Amino acid sequence: MRRFGQHARLKPECVEQYKQLHAASWPKVLATISECNIQNYSIFLKGRDLFAYFEYVGSDYDADMAKMAADPVTQEWWTHTKPCFEGHSHSVYYEDMEEIFHHK
């Protein structure tokens, strides 16, 4: 299992929209996340800063992320979520963070 922490920043005018989208996440998108071997996925918000955490339990992360990116429903979901990000014009959404401590 591989743990991921990620950071992103929302545009000020999109915070409520992003919260509303995730309050009513699309079931097919959630199913695809699971099919791509991601579990325990959480997104936290402080101001405009997002912190995401998830665990990857598969054996080929790149292939699973390609599978997710190829899913038409997920692509449609992203047309709603990605414009909310401050770095949208640069195609930067969530950036991976370095894990420096873990206690089990």
Short mmCIF file of C-alpha atoms in Angstrom, two decimals:
data_model
loop_
_atom_site.label_atom_id
_atom_site.label_comp_id
_atom_site.label_asym_id
_atom_site.label_seq_id
_atom_site.Cartn_x
_atom_site.Cartn_y
_atom_site.Cartn_z
CA MET A 1 0.00 0.00 0.00
CA ARG A 2 1.18 3.49 -0.84
CA ARG A 3 -0.15 6.60 0.94
CA PHE A 4 -0.59 9.92 -0.83
CA GLY A 5 -0.95 13.41 0.55
CA GLN A 6 -1.72 16.15 -1.92
CA HIS A 7 -2.23 19.91 -1.81
CA ALA A 8 -4.20 22.23 -4.05
CA ARG A 9 -5.67 25.71 -3.92
CA LEU A 10 -9.11 26.77 -5.08
CA LYS A 11 -10.11 29.99 -6.78
CA PRO A 12 -11.89 32.16 -4.18
CA GLU A 13 -15.13 32.22 -6.16
CA CYS A 14 -15.19 28.41 -6.44
CA VAL A 15 -14.91 27.23 -2.83
CA GLU A 16 -18.64 26.74 -2.27
CA GLN A 17 -19.11 25.16 -5.70
CA TYR A 18 -16.32 22.65 -5.02
CA LYS A 19 -17.84 21.76 -1.64
CA GLN A 20 -21.28 21.29 -3.21
CA LEU A 21 -19.90 19.07 -5.97
CA HIS A 22 -18.27 16.78 -3.44
CA ALA A 23 -21.32 16.76 -1.19
CA ALA A 24 -23.12 15.11 -4.13
CA SER A 25 -20.28 13.10 -5.71
CA TRP A 26 -21.33 11.05 -8.69
CA PRO A 27 -21.61 7.32 -7.89
CA LYS A 28 -19.89 6.26 -11.13
CA VAL A 29 -16.90 8.50 -10.33
CA LEU A 30 -16.66 6.95 -6.87
CA ALA A 31 -16.86 3.47 -8.40
CA THR A 32 -14.05 4.32 -10.81
CA ILE A 33 -11.89 5.56 -7.94
CA SER A 34 -12.38 2.21 -6.22
CA GLU A 35 -11.79 0.25 -9.44
CA CYS A 36 -8.48 2.10 -9.79
CA ASN A 37 -7.32 0.75 -6.42
CA ILE A 38 -7.76 3.92 -4.39
CA GLN A 39 -9.23 3.65 -0.92
CA ASN A 40 -9.61 5.81 2.18
CA TYR A 41 -9.84 8.92 0.00
CA SER A 42 -10.49 12.14 1.90
CA ILE A 43 -10.35 15.80 0.96
CA PHE A 44 -9.95 18.48 3.63
CA LEU A 45 -10.48 22.22 3.18
CA LYS A 46 -9.00 25.15 5.09
CA GLY A 47 -9.84 28.49 3.55
CA ARG A 48 -9.01 27.90 -0.10
CA ASP A 49 -6.38 25.23 0.54
CA LEU A 50 -7.24 21.60 -0.10
CA PHE A 51 -5.45 18.62 1.36
CA ALA A 52 -6.24 15.20 -0.09
CA TYR A 53 -5.27 11.86 1.39
CA PHE A 54 -5.70 8.43 -0.14
CA GLU A 55 -4.19 4.98 -0.12
CA TYR A 56 -3.24 3.22 -3.32
CA VAL A 57 -3.49 -0.58 -3.01
CA GLY A 58 -2.84 -1.65 -6.60
CA SER A 59 0.35 -2.76 -8.31
CA ASP A 60 0.52 -0.33 -11.28
CA TYR A 61 -0.29 3.23 -10.25
CA ASP A 62 0.38 4.76 -13.68
CA ALA A 63 -1.91 2.26 -15.42
CA ASP A 64 -4.67 2.81 -12.87
CA MET A 65 -4.42 6.60 -13.23
CA ALA A 66 -4.56 6.21 -17.03
CA LYS A 67 -7.66 4.04 -16.62
CA MET A 68 -9.27 6.71 -14.47
CA ALA A 69 -8.37 9.47 -16.94
CA ALA A 70 -9.89 7.45 -19.80
CA ASP A 71 -13.25 7.01 -18.06
CA PRO A 72 -15.86 9.21 -19.80
CA VAL A 73 -17.89 9.89 -16.65
CA THR A 74 -14.77 10.91 -14.73
CA GLN A 75 -13.80 13.16 -17.63
CA GLU A 76 -17.21 14.84 -17.40
CA TRP A 77 -16.83 15.21 -13.60
CA TRP A 78 -13.50 16.92 -14.15
CA THR A 79 -15.12 19.50 -16.45
CA HIS A 80 -16.91 20.69 -13.30
CA THR A 81 -14.12 20.30 -10.73
CA LYS A 82 -10.91 21.25 -12.53
CA PRO A 83 -11.93 24.85 -13.36
CA CYS A 84 -12.26 25.42 -9.60
CA PHE A 85 -8.50 25.16 -9.12
CA GLU A 86 -6.23 28.19 -9.00
CA GLY A 87 -3.67 26.45 -11.25
CA HIS A 88 -6.26 25.35 -13.82
CA SER A 89 -4.67 27.36 -16.61
CA HIS A 90 -1.38 25.52 -15.99
CA SER A 91 -2.99 22.05 -15.72
CA VAL A 92 -1.82 21.83 -12.10
CA TYR A 93 -4.46 20.67 -9.67
CA TYR A 94 -3.27 18.55 -6.78
CA GLU A 95 0.46 18.37 -6.10
CA ASP A 96 1.92 15.37 -4.28
CA MET A 97 3.37 16.03 -0.85
CA GLU A 98 6.31 14.26 0.75
CA GLU A 99 5.37 11.97 3.61
CA ILE A 100 7.76 12.67 6.46
CA PHE A 101 6.04 10.82 9.31
CA HIS A 102 3.60 7.98 9.77
CA HIS A 103 2.61 6.18 12.96
CA LYS A 104 0.50 3.06 12.71
#
